[in-house]
Amino acid sequence: MAKEIEAMERTNTWTIVSFPKDHHTVGSKWVYKVKCKLDGTIDRYKARLVAKGYNQQEGIDFLDTFSLVAKIVTVKIFLALATSYNWSFTQMDINNVFLNGELFEEVHMSLPLGYQTSQSTKKRRKIGLQT
């Protein structure tokens, strides 16, 4: 959990703001996952902070939703071209890439359970304010 919070603070994903009375707040929760090695032993534990998106209201909290993922046909064409032209390629993983997205809406999310701040407990995160 500490790594997740640190990554969000490092990338300026949010700022702490007071509760506006007229604005909808989205809840947050922690999702935990155990990553295993090929032999079945535990490799590491992962914690992800997620917004309770099912509480969001279309037209108020968001206008459109989509997942930015390459289609399999695009990947196959790329691999065929790379093989045909003898290009070298490699796989890579970008940690916390979702934190670099830009939101057009102003989204307020409640602070996650267990998060300690020196500011008032009647605060929440304002997501997507990147400068």
Tab-separated table of N, CA and C in Angstrom, residues 5-101:
chain	number	residue	atom	x	y	z
A	5	ILE	N	0.680	4.425	-2.734
A	5	ILE	CA	0.488	5.813	-2.300
A	5	ILE	C	1.674	6.669	-2.736
A	6	GLU	N	2.894	6.140	-2.561
A	6	GLU	CA	4.100	6.885	-2.933
A	6	GLU	C	4.116	7.176	-4.429
A	7	ALA	N	3.717	6.207	-5.257
A	7	ALA	CA	3.687	6.409	-6.710
A	7	ALA	C	2.675	7.480	-7.085
A	8	MET	N	1.524	7.484	-6.437
A	8	MET	CA	0.500	8.484	-6.736
A	8	MET	C	0.943	9.881	-6.311
A	9	GLU	N	1.629	9.969	-5.194
A	9	GLU	CA	2.119	11.273	-4.745
A	9	GLU	C	3.275	11.747	-5.623
A	10	ARG	N	4.157	10.830	-6.035
A	10	ARG	CA	5.304	11.173	-6.873
A	10	ARG	C	4.861	11.700	-8.241
A	11	THR	N	3.778	11.158	-8.776
A	11	THR	CA	3.301	11.564	-10.099
A	11	THR	C	2.238	12.658	-10.038
A	12	ASN	N	2.033	13.227	-8.866
A	12	ASN	CA	1.040	14.304	-8.689
A	12	ASN	C	-0.330	13.911	-9.215
A	13	THR	N	-0.738	12.699	-8.909
A	13	THR	CA	-2.027	12.192	-9.358
A	13	THR	C	-3.173	12.902	-8.659
A	14	TRP	N	-2.946	13.387	-7.453
A	14	TRP	CA	-4.032	13.980	-6.685
A	14	TRP	C	-3.529	15.113	-5.809
A	15	THR	N	-4.476	15.863	-5.304
A	15	THR	CA	-4.209	16.867	-4.281
A	15	THR	C	-5.288	16.714	-3.221
A	16	ILE	N	-4.957	17.045	-1.989
A	16	ILE	CA	-5.947	16.957	-0.913
A	16	ILE	C	-6.735	18.262	-0.876
A	17	VAL	N	-8.050	18.136	-0.898
A	17	VAL	CA	-8.933	19.308	-0.873
A	17	VAL	C	-10.027	19.087	0.161
A	18	SER	N	-10.710	20.158	0.524
A	18	SER	CA	-11.855	20.057	1.428
A	18	SER	C	-13.067	19.549	0.666
A	19	PHE	N	-14.048	19.045	1.412
A	19	PHE	CA	-15.277	18.544	0.811
A	19	PHE	C	-16.119	19.689	0.260
A	20	PRO	N	-16.281	19.831	-1.057
A	20	PRO	CA	-17.260	20.793	-1.563
A	20	PRO	C	-18.658	20.224	-1.325
A	21	LYS	N	-19.562	21.029	-0.855
A	21	LYS	CA	-20.898	20.541	-0.509
A	21	LYS	C	-21.699	20.096	-1.729
A	22	ASP	N	-21.474	20.722	-2.868
A	22	ASP	CA	-22.305	20.453	-4.042
A	22	ASP	C	-21.669	19.484	-5.034
A	23	HIS	N	-20.626	18.773	-4.649
A	23	HIS	CA	-19.938	17.894	-5.598
A	23	HIS	C	-20.001	16.452	-5.122
A	24	HIS	N	-20.237	15.545	-6.056
A	24	HIS	CA	-20.332	14.113	-5.775
A	24	HIS	C	-18.950	13.554	-5.431
A	25	THR	N	-18.891	12.679	-4.450
A	25	THR	CA	-17.637	12.042	-4.053
A	25	THR	C	-17.680	10.555	-4.377
A	26	VAL	N	-16.626	10.073	-5.016
A	26	VAL	CA	-16.488	8.658	-5.342
A	26	VAL	C	-15.692	8.004	-4.217
A	27	GLY	N	-16.134	6.861	-3.760
A	27	GLY	CA	-15.417	6.143	-2.710
A	27	GLY	C	-14.159	5.488	-3.247
A	28	SER	N	-13.336	5.008	-2.352
A	28	SER	CA	-12.121	4.297	-2.746
A	28	SER	C	-11.995	3.034	-1.909
A	29	LYS	N	-11.255	2.078	-2.445
A	29	LYS	CA	-10.993	0.857	-1.685
A	29	LYS	C	-9.687	0.247	-2.175
A	30	TRP	N	-9.128	-0.617	-1.345
A	30	TRP	CA	-7.905	-1.326	-1.687
A	30	TRP	C	-8.247	-2.686	-2.283
A	31	VAL	N	-7.537	-3.054	-3.350
A	31	VAL	CA	-7.666	-4.373	-3.968
A	31	VAL	C	-6.306	-5.054	-3.822
A	32	TYR	N	-6.318	-6.243	-3.264
A	32	TYR	CA	-5.080	-6.972	-2.987
A	32	TYR	C	-4.954	-8.177	-3.913
A	33	LYS	N	-3.709	-8.468	-4.304
A	33	LYS	CA	-3.461	-9.604	-5.185
A	33	LYS	C	-2.122	-10.230	-4.816
A	34	VAL	N	-2.064	-11.546	-4.883
A	34	VAL	CA	-0.817	-12.272	-4.643
A	34	VAL	C	-0.266	-12.685	-6.004
A	35	LYS	N	0.954	-12.266	-6.316
A	35	LYS	CA	1.602	-12.648	-7.562
A	35	LYS	C	2.488	-13.855	-7.277
A	36	CYS	N	2.357	-14.886	-8.103
A	36	CYS	CA	3.108	-16.126	-7.896
A	36	CYS	C	4.144	-16.325	-8.992
A	37	LYS	N	5.202	-17.033	-8.647
A	37	LYS	CA	6.220	-17.421	-9.615
A	37	LYS	C	5.698	-18.613	-10.404
A	38	LEU	N	6.446	-19.019	-11.424
A	38	LEU	CA	6.029	-20.148	-12.252
A	38	LEU	C	5.911	-21.441	-11.458
A	39	ASP	N	6.721	-21.590	-10.415
A	39	ASP	CA	6.663	-22.819	-9.614
A	39	ASP	C	5.555	-22.787	-8.561
A	40	GLY	N	4.797	-21.702	-8.508
A	40	GLY	CA	3.668	-21.608	-7.585
A	40	GLY	C	3.977	-20.934	-6.261
A	41	THR	N	5.242	-20.643	-6.003
A	41	THR	CA	5.586	-19.951	-4.758
A	41	THR	C	5.247	-18.465	-4.882
A	42	ILE	N	5.061	-17.828	-3.749
A	42	ILE	CA	4.671	-16.416	-3.739
A	42	ILE	C	5.848	-15.545	-4.154
A	43	ASP	N	5.613	-14.698	-5.131
A	43	ASP	CA	6.625	-13.765	-5.616
A	43	ASP	C	6.528	-12.443	-4.855
A	44	ARG	N	5.306	-11.879	-4.813
A	44	ARG	CA	5.098	-10.620	-4.106
A	44	ARG	C	3.617	-10.383	-3.885
A	45	TYR	N	3.346	-9.435	-3.027
A	45	TYR	CA	1.974	-9.018	-2.751
A	45	TYR	C	1.768	-7.650	-3.389
A	46	LYS	N	0.624	-7.469	-4.031
A	46	LYS	CA	0.326	-6.193	-4.672
A	46	LYS	C	-0.903	-5.575	-4.027
A	47	ALA	N	-0.896	-4.270	-3.922
A	47	ALA	CA	-2.057	-3.526	-3.425
A	47	ALA	C	-2.330	-2.408	-4.415
A	48	ARG	N	-3.571	-2.286	-4.826
A	48	ARG	CA	-3.974	-1.236	-5.754
A	48	ARG	C	-5.122	-0.454	-5.147
A	49	LEU	N	-5.016	0.849	-5.220
A	49	LEU	CA	-6.096	1.716	-4.772
A	49	LEU	C	-6.998	1.970	-5.968
A	50	VAL	N	-8.272	1.669	-5.831
A	50	VAL	CA	-9.215	1.856	-6.930
A	50	VAL	C	-10.375	2.728	-6.480
A	51	ALA	N	-10.940	3.421	-7.441
A	51	ALA	CA	-12.147	4.206	-7.184
A	51	ALA	C	-13.347	3.290	-7.327
A	52	LYS	N	-14.331	3.506	-6.516
A	52	LYS	CA	-15.577	2.742	-6.622
A	52	LYS	C	-16.397	3.356	-7.755
A	53	GLY	N	-15.991	3.012	-8.967
A	53	GLY	CA	-16.588	3.600	-10.160
A	53	GLY	C	-18.071	3.358	-10.301
A	54	TYR	N	-18.573	2.308	-9.676
A	54	TYR	CA	-20.002	2.027	-9.772
A	54	TYR	C	-20.836	3.102	-9.083
A	55	ASN	N	-20.206	3.972	-8.308
A	55	ASN	CA	-20.920	5.085	-7.680
A	55	ASN	C	-20.944	6.328	-8.559
A	56	GLN	N	-20.195	6.295	-9.660
A	56	GLN	CA	-20.134	7.462	-10.528
A	56	GLN	C	-21.401	7.574	-11.368
A	57	GLN	N	-21.715	8.816	-11.729
A	57	GLN	CA	-22.914	9.093	-12.502
A	57	GLN	C	-22.512	9.628	-13.874
A	58	GLU	N	-22.973	8.947	-14.927
A	58	GLU	CA	-22.645	9.366	-16.285
A	58	GLU	C	-23.167	10.774	-16.538
A	59	GLY	N	-22.340	11.587	-17.191
A	59	GLY	CA	-22.710	12.962	-17.472
A	59	GLY	C	-22.349	13.917	-16.351
A	60	ILE	N	-22.108	13.376	-15.151
A	60	ILE	CA	-21.713	14.211	-14.014
A	60	ILE	C	-20.252	13.942	-13.665
A	61	ASP	N	-19.936	12.685	-13.392
A	61	ASP	CA	-18.574	12.308	-13.016
A	61	ASP	C	-17.712	11.925	-14.216
A	62	PHE	N	-18.332	11.537	-15.316
A	62	PHE	CA	-17.581	11.163	-16.511
A	62	PHE	C	-18.476	11.313	-17.732
A	63	LEU	N	-17.826	11.470	-18.888
A	63	LEU	CA	-18.567	11.567	-20.140
A	63	LEU	C	-18.426	10.297	-20.963
A	64	ASP	N	-17.251	9.684	-20.913
A	64	ASP	CA	-16.999	8.499	-21.725
A	64	ASP	C	-15.998	7.613	-20.988
A	65	THR	N	-16.141	6.304	-21.152
A	65	THR	CA	-15.178	5.383	-20.559
A	65	THR	C	-14.645	4.455	-21.640
A	66	PHE	N	-13.373	4.152	-21.549
A	66	PHE	CA	-12.769	3.187	-22.459
A	66	PHE	C	-11.450	2.726	-21.863
A	67	SER	N	-10.976	1.625	-22.366
A	67	SER	CA	-9.694	1.090	-21.932
A	67	SER	C	-8.730	1.165	-23.106
A	68	LEU	N	-7.633	1.848	-22.913
A	68	LEU	CA	-6.660	2.049	-23.973
A	68	LEU	C	-5.768	0.812	-24.085
A	69	VAL	N	-6.199	-0.135	-24.922
A	69	VAL	CA	-5.495	-1.398	-25.097
A	69	VAL	C	-5.394	-1.680	-26.591
A	70	ALA	N	-4.236	-2.183	-27.015
A	70	ALA	CA	-4.054	-2.532	-28.423
A	70	ALA	C	-4.891	-3.755	-28.773
A	71	LYS	N	-5.499	-3.727	-29.946
A	71	LYS	CA	-6.258	-4.886	-30.419
A	71	LYS	C	-5.277	-5.982	-30.815
A	72	ILE	N	-5.690	-7.222	-30.651
A	72	ILE	CA	-4.807	-8.358	-30.943
A	72	ILE	C	-4.389	-8.373	-32.410
A	73	VAL	N	-5.265	-7.942	-33.302
A	73	VAL	CA	-4.930	-7.921	-34.729
A	73	VAL	C	-3.798	-6.918	-34.991
A	74	THR	N	-3.781	-5.806	-34.274
A	74	THR	CA	-2.708	-4.819	-34.407
A	74	THR	C	-1.385	-5.403	-33.935
A	75	VAL	N	-1.407	-6.121	-32.837
A	75	VAL	CA	-0.194	-6.756	-32.310
A	75	VAL	C	0.321	-7.792	-33.305
A	76	LYS	N	-0.572	-8.585	-33.880
A	76	LYS	CA	-0.162	-9.611	-34.851
A	76	LYS	C	0.458	-8.987	-36.096
A	77	ILE	N	-0.121	-7.891	-36.581
A	77	ILE	CA	0.436	-7.205	-37.755
A	77	ILE	C	1.823	-6.663	-37.433
A	78	PHE	N	1.961	-6.052	-36.259
A	78	PHE	CA	3.262	-5.528	-35.843
A	78	PHE	C	4.306	-6.644	-35.779
A	79	LEU	N	3.955	-7.770	-35.184
A	79	LEU	CA	4.892	-8.895	-35.081
A	79	LEU	C	5.244	-9.456	-36.460
A	80	ALA	N	4.270	-9.511	-37.358
A	80	ALA	CA	4.532	-9.995	-38.720
A	80	ALA	C	5.489	-9.054	-39.450
A	81	LEU	N	5.262	-7.740	-39.322
A	81	LEU	CA	6.160	-6.768	-39.957
A	81	LEU	C	7.562	-6.842	-39.356
A	82	ALA	N	7.647	-6.953	-38.044
A	82	ALA	CA	8.948	-7.034	-37.379
A	82	ALA	C	9.722	-8.262	-37.843
A	83	THR	N	9.018	-9.371	-37.989
A	83	THR	CA	9.657	-10.600	-38.459
A	83	THR	C	10.072	-10.458	-39.920
A	84	SER	N	9.185	-9.910	-40.739
A	84	SER	CA	9.439	-9.760	-42.167
A	84	SER	C	10.644	-8.853	-42.446
A	85	TYR	N	10.745	-7.753	-41.715
A	85	TYR	CA	11.831	-6.795	-41.924
A	85	TYR	C	13.027	-7.029	-40.995
A	86	ASN	N	12.987	-8.120	-40.250
A	86	ASN	CA	14.073	-8.479	-39.344
A	86	ASN	C	14.354	-7.388	-38.300
A	87	TRP	N	13.282	-6.745	-37.824
A	87	TRP	CA	13.404	-5.733	-36.765
A	87	TRP	C	13.585	-6.437	-35.431
A	88	SER	N	14.294	-5.788	-34.548
A	88	SER	CA	14.366	-6.324	-33.189
A	88	SER	C	13.305	-5.618	-32.342
A	89	PHE	N	12.733	-6.337	-31.418
A	89	PHE	CA	11.721	-5.750	-30.536
A	89	PHE	C	11.805	-6.423	-29.186
A	90	THR	N	11.252	-5.763	-28.203
A	90	THR	CA	11.287	-6.278	-26.839
A	90	THR	C	9.988	-5.923	-26.127
A	91	GLN	N	9.699	-6.661	-25.105
A	91	GLN	CA	8.515	-6.393	-24.294
A	91	GLN	C	8.927	-5.517	-23.122
A	92	MET	N	8.038	-4.623	-22.710
A	92	MET	CA	8.321	-3.814	-21.534
A	92	MET	C	7.037	-3.561	-20.768
A	93	ASP	N	7.198	-3.292	-19.510
A	93	ASP	CA	6.065	-2.999	-18.646
A	93	ASP	C	6.315	-1.640	-18.010
A	94	ILE	N	5.338	-0.768	-18.085
A	94	ILE	CA	5.465	0.560	-17.498
A	94	ILE	C	4.660	0.578	-16.212
A	95	ASN	N	5.353	0.714	-15.095
A	95	ASN	CA	4.673	0.740	-13.801
A	95	ASN	C	3.837	2.003	-13.649
A	96	ASN	N	2.663	1.832	-13.100
A	96	ASN	CA	1.770	2.944	-12.788
A	96	ASN	C	1.441	3.814	-13.998
A	97	VAL	N	1.379	3.208	-15.182
A	97	VAL	CA	1.109	3.983	-16.393
A	97	VAL	C	-0.260	4.657	-16.330
A	98	PHE	N	-1.208	4.046	-15.646
A	98	PHE	CA	-2.543	4.628	-15.562
A	98	PHE	C	-2.547	5.949	-14.805
A	99	LEU	N	-1.511	6.213	-14.021
A	99	LEU	CA	-1.444	7.466	-13.274
A	99	LEU	C	-1.101	8.646	-14.168
A	100	ASN	N	-0.648	8.366	-15.378
A	100	ASN	CA	-0.229	9.431	-16.277
A	100	ASN	C	-1.334	9.907	-17.199
A	101	GLY	N	-2.503	9.326	-17.093
A	101	GLY	CA	-3.623	9.748	-17.919
A	101	GLY	C	-4.135	11.107	-17.503
